[in-house]
Tab-separated table of N, CA and C in Angstrom:
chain	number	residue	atom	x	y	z
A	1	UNK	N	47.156	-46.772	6.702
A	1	UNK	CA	46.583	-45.459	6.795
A	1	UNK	C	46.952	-44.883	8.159
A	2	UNK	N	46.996	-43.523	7.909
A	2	UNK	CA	47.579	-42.915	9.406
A	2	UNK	C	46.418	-42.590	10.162
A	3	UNK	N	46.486	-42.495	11.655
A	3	UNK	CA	45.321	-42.066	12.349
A	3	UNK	C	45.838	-40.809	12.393
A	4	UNK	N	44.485	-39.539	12.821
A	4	UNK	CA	44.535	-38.611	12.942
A	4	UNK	C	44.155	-38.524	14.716
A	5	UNK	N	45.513	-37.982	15.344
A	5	UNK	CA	45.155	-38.181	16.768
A	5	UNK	C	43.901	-37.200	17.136
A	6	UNK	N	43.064	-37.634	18.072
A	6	UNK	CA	42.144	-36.767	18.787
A	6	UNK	C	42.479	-35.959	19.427
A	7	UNK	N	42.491	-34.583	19.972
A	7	UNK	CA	42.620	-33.948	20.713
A	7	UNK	C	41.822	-34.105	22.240
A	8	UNK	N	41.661	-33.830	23.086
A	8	UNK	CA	41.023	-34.036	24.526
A	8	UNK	C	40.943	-32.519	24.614
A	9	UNK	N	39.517	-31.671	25.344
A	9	UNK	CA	39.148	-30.869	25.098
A	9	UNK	C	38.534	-31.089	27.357
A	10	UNK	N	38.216	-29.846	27.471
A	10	UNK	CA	37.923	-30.242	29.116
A	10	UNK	C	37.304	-31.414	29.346
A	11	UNK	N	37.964	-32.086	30.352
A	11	UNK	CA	37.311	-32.958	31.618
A	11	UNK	C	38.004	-34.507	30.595
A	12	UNK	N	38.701	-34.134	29.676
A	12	UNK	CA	39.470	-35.018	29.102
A	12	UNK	C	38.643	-36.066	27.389
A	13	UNK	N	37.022	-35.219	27.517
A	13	UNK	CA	36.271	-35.861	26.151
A	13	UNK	C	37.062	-35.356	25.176
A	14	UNK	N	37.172	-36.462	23.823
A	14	UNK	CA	37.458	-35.730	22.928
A	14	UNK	C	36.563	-35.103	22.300
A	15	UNK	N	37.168	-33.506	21.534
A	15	UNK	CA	35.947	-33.212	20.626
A	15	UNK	C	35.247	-33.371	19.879
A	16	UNK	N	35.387	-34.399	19.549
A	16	UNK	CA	33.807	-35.128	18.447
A	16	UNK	C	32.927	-35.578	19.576
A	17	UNK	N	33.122	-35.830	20.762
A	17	UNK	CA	31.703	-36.274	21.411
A	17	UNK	C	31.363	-35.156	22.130
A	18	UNK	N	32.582	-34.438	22.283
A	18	UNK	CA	31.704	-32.897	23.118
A	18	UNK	C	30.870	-31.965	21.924
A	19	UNK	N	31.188	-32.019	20.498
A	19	UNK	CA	30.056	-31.591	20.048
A	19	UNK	C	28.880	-32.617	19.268
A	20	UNK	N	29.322	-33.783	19.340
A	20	UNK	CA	27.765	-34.969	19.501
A	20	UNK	C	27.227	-34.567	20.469
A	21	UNK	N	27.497	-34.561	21.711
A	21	UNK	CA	26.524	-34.237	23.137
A	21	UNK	C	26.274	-33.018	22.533
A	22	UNK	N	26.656	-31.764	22.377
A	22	UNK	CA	25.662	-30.720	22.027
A	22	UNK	C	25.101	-30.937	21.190
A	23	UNK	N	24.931	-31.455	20.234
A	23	UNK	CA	24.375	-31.749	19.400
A	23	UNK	C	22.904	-32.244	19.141
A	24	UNK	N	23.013	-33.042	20.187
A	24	UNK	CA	21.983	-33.973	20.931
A	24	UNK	C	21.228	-33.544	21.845
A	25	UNK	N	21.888	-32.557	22.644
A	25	UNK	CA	21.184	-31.619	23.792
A	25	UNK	C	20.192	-30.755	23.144
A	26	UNK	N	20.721	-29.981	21.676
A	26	UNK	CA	20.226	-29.016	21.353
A	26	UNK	C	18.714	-29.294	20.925
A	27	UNK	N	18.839	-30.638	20.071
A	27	UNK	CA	18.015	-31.228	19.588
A	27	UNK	C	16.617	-31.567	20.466
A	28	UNK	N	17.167	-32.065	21.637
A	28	UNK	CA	16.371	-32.393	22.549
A	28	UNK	C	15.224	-31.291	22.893
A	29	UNK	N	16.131	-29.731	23.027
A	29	UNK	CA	15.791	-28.920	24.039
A	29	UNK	C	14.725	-28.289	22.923
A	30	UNK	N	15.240	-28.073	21.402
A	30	UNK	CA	14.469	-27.476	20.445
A	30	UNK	C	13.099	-28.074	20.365
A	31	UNK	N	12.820	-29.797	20.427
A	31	UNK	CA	11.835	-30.426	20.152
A	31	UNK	C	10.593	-30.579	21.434
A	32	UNK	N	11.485	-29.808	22.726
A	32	UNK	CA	10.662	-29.796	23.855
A	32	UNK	C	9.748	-28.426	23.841
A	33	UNK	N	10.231	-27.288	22.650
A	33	UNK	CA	9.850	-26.081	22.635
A	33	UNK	C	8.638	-25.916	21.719
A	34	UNK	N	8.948	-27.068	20.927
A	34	UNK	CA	7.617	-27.052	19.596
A	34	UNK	C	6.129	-27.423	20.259
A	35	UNK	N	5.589	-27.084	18.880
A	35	UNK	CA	3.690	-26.918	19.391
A	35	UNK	C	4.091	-28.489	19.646
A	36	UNK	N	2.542	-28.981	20.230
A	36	UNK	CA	2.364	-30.156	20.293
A	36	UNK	C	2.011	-30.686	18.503
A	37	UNK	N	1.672	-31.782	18.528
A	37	UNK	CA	1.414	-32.458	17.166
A	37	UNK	C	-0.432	-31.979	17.013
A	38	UNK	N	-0.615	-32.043	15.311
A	38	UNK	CA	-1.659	-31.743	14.945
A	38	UNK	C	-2.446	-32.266	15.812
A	39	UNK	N	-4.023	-31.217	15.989
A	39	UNK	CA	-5.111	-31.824	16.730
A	39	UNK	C	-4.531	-31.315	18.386
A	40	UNK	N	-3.596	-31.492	19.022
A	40	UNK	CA	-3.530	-31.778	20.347
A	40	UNK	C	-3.369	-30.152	20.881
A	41	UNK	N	-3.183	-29.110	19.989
A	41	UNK	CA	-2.931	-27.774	20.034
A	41	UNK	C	-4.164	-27.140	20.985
A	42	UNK	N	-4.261	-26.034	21.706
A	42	UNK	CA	-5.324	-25.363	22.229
A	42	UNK	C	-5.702	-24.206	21.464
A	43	UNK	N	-7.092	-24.589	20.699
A	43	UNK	CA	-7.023	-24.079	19.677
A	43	UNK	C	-7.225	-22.236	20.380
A	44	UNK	N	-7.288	-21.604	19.449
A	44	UNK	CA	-7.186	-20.069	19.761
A	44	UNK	C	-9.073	-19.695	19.546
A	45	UNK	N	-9.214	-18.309	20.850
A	45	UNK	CA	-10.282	-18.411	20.479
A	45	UNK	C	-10.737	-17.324	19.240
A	46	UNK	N	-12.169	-16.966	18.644
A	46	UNK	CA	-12.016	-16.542	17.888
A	46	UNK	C	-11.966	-15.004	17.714
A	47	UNK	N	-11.819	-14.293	18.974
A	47	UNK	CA	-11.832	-12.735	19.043
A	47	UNK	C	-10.262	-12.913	18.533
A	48	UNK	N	-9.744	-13.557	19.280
A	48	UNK	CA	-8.471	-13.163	19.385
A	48	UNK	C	-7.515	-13.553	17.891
A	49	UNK	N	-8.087	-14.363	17.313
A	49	UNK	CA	-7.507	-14.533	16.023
A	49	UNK	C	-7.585	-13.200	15.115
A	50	UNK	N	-9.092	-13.007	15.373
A	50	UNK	CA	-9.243	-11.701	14.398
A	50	UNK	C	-8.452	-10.883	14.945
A	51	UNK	N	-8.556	-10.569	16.596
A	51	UNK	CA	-8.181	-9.444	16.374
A	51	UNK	C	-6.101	-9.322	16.345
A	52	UNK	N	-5.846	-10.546	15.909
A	52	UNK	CA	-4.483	-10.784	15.787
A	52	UNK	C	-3.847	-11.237	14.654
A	53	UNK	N	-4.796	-11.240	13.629
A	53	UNK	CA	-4.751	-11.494	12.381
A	53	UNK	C	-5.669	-10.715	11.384
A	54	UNK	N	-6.951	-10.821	11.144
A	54	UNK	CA	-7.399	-10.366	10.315
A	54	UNK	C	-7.984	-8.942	10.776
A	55	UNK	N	-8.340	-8.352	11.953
A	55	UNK	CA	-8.470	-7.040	12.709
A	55	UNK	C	-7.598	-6.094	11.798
A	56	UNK	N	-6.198	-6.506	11.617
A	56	UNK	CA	-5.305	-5.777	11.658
A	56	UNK	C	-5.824	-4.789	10.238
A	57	UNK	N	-6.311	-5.922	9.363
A	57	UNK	CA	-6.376	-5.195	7.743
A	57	UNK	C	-7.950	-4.931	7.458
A	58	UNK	N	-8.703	-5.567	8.428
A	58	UNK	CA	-10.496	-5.535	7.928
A	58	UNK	C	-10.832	-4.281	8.913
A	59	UNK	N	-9.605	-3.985	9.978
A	59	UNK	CA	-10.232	-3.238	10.868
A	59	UNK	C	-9.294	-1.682	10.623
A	60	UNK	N	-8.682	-1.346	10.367
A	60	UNK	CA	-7.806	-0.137	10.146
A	60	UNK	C	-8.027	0.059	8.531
A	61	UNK	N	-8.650	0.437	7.308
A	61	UNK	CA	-8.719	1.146	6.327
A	61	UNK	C	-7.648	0.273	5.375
A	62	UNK	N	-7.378	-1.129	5.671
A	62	UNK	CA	-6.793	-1.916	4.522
A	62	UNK	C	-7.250	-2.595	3.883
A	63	UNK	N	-8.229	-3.483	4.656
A	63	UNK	CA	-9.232	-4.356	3.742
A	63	UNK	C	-10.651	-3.730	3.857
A	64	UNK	N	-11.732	-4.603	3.487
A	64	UNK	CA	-12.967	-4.209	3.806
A	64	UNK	C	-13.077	-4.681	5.309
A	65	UNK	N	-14.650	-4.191	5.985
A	65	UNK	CA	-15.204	-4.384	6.520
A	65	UNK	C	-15.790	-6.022	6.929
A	66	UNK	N	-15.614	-6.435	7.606
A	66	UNK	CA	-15.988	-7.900	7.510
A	66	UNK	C	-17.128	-8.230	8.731
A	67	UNK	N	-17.116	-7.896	9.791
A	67	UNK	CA	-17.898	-7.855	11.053
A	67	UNK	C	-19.130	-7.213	10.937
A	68	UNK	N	-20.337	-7.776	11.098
A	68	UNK	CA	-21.452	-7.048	10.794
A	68	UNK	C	-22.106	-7.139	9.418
A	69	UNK	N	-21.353	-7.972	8.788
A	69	UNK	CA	-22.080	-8.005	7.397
A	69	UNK	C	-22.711	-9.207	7.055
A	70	UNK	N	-22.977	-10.072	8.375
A	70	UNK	CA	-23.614	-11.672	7.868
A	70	UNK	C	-22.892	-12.236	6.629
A	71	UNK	N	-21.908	-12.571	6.498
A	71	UNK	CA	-21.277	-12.971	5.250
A	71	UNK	C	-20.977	-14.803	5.583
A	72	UNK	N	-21.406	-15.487	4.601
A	72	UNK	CA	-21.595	-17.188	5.154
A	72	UNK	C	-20.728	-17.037	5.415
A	73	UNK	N	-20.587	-18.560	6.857
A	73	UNK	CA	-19.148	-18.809	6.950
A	73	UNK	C	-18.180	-19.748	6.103
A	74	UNK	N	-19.188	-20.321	4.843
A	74	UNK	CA	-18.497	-20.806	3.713
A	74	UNK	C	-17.965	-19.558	2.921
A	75	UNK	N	-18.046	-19.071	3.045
A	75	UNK	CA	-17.404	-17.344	1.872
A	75	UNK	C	-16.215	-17.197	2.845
A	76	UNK	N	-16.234	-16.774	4.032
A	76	UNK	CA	-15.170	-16.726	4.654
A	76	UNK	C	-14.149	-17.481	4.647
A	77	UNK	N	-14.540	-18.631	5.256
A	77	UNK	CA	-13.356	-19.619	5.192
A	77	UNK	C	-13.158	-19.809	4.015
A	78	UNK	N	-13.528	-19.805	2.672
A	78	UNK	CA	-12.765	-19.723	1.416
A	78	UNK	C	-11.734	-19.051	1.540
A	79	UNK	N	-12.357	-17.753	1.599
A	79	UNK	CA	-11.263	-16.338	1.359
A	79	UNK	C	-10.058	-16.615	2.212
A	80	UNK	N	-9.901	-16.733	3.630
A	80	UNK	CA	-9.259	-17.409	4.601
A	80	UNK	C	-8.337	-18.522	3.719
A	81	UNK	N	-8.651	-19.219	3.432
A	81	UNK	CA	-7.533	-20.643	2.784
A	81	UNK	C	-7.200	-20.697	1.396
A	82	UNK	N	-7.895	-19.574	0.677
A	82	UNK	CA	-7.054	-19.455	-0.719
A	82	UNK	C	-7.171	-17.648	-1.205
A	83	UNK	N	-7.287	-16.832	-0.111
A	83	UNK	CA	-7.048	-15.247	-0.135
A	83	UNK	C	-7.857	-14.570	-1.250
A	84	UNK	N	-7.499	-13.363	-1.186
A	84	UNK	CA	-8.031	-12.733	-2.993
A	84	UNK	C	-7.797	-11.030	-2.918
A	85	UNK	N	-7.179	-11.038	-4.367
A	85	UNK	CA	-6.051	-9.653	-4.496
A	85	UNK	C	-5.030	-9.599	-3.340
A	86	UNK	N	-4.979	-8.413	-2.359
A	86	UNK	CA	-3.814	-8.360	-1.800
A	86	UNK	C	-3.855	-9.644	-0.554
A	87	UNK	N	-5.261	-9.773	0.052
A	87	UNK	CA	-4.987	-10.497	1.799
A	87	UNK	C	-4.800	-12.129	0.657
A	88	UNK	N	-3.377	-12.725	2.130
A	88	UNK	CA	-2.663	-13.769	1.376
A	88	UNK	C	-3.820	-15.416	2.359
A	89	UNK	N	-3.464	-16.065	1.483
A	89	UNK	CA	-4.171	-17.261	1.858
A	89	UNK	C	-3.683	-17.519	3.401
A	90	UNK	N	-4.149	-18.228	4.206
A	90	UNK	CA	-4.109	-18.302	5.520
A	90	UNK	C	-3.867	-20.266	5.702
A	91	UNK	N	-2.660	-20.678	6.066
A	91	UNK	CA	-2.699	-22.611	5.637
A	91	UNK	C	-2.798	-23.092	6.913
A	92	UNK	N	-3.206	-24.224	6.989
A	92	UNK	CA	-3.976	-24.976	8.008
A	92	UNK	C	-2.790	-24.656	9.464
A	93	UNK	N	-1.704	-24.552	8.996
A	93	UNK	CA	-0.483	-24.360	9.970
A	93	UNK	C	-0.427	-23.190	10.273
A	94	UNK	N	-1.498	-21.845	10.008
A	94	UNK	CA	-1.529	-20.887	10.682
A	94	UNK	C	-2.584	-20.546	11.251
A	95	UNK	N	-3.849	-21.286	10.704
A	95	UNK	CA	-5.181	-20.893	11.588
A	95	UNK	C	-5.574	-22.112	11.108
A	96	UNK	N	-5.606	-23.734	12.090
A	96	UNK	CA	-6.329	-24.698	12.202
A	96	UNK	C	-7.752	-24.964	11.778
A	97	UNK	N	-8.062	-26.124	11.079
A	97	UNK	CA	-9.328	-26.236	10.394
A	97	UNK	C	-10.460	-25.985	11.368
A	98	UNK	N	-9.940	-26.651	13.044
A	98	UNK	CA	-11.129	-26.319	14.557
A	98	UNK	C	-11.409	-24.503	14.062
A	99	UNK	N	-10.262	-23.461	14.283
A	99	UNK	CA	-10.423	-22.375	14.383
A	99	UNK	C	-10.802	-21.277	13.313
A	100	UNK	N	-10.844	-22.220	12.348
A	100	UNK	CA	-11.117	-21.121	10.990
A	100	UNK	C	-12.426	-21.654	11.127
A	101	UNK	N	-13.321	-22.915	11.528
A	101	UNK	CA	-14.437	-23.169	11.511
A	101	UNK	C	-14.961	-21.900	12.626
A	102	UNK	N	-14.396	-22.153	13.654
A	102	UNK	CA	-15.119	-21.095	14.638
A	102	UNK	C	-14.902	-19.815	14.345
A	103	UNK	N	-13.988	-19.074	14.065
A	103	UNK	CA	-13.650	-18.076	13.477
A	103	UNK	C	-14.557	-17.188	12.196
A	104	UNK	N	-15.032	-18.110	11.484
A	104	UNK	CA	-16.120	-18.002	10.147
A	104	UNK	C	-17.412	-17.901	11.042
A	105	UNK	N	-17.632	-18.420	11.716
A	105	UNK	CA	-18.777	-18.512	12.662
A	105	UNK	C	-18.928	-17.342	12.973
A	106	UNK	N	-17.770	-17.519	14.216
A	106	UNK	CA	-17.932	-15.671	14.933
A	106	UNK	C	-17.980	-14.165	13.866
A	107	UNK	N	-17.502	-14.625	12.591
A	107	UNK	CA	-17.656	-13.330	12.105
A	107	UNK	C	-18.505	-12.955	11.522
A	108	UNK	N	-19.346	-14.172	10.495
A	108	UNK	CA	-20.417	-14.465	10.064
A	108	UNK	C	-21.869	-14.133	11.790
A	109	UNK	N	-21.479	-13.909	12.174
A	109	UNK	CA	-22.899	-13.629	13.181
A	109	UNK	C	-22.608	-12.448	14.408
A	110	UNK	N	-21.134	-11.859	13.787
A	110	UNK	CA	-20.891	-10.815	14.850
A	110	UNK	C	-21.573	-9.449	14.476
A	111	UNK	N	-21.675	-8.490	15.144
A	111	UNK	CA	-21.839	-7.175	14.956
A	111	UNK	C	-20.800	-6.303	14.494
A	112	UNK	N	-21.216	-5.242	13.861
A	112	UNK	CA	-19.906	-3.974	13.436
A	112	UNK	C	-19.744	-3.739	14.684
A	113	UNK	N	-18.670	-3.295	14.416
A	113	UNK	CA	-17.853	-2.673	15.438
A	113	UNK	C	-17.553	-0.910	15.427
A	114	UNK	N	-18.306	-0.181	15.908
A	114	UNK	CA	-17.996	1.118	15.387
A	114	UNK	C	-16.905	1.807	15.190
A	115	UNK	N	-15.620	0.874	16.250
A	115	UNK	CA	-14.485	1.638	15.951
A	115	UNK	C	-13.702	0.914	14.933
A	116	UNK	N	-14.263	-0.107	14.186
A	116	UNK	CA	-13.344	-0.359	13.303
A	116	UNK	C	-13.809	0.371	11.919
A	117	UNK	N	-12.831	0.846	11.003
A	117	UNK	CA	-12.630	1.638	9.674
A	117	UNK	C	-12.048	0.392	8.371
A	118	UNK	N	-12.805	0.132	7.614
A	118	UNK	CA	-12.699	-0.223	6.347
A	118	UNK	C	-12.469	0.361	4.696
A	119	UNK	N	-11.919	-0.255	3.934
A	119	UNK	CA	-12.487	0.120	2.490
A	119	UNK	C	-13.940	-0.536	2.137
């Protein structure tokens, strides 16, 4: 069988290990950028979820009203992890079981908000 000569590419590597080393670099650099592993995350607090998630549609004339209405925080976090009609289910990889607990909490015992507008 014939070999297929390597080429030498700068500083004299051939190119199969100059793109293994990137390869490997990239990998490295991508896995240094990710969340930490389940649990070890800082969870979010709960103004800021709403008002970065569910604000957007309970609070501008898309969904209902949700703040101020004592609604359990078992009703919530349902709706939250399996949705209903248009708002879409919400999975543990976008609002953590810590923060949908606190989250149901805070909304279940918050006040209206006068400037927010509902259906």
């Amino acid at each position: 069988m014939a070999q297929v000569p390597v080429r030498p590419v700068r500083g004299g590597l051939p190119a199969f290990l100059v793109l293994a080393g990137s390869g490997i670099a990239g990998g490295v650099l991508l896995a240094s950028c990710s969340a930490p592993a389940n649990g070890t995350a800082t969870p979010r607090e709960p103004e800021v979820i709403y008002d970065t998630t569910c604000g957007y549609c309970h609070g501008h004339n898309v969904g209902p009203i949700i703040r101020g209405r004592q609604l359990p925080a078992e009703t919530i976090e349902f709706f939250v992890r399996n949705g209903s009609g248009a708002m879409p289910a919400f999975k543990p990889t976008e609002i953590s079981p810590q923060e949908l607990s606190a989250l149901s909490e805070w909304i279940s015992t918050s006040k209206a908000d006068s400037t927010e507008h509902g259906q």
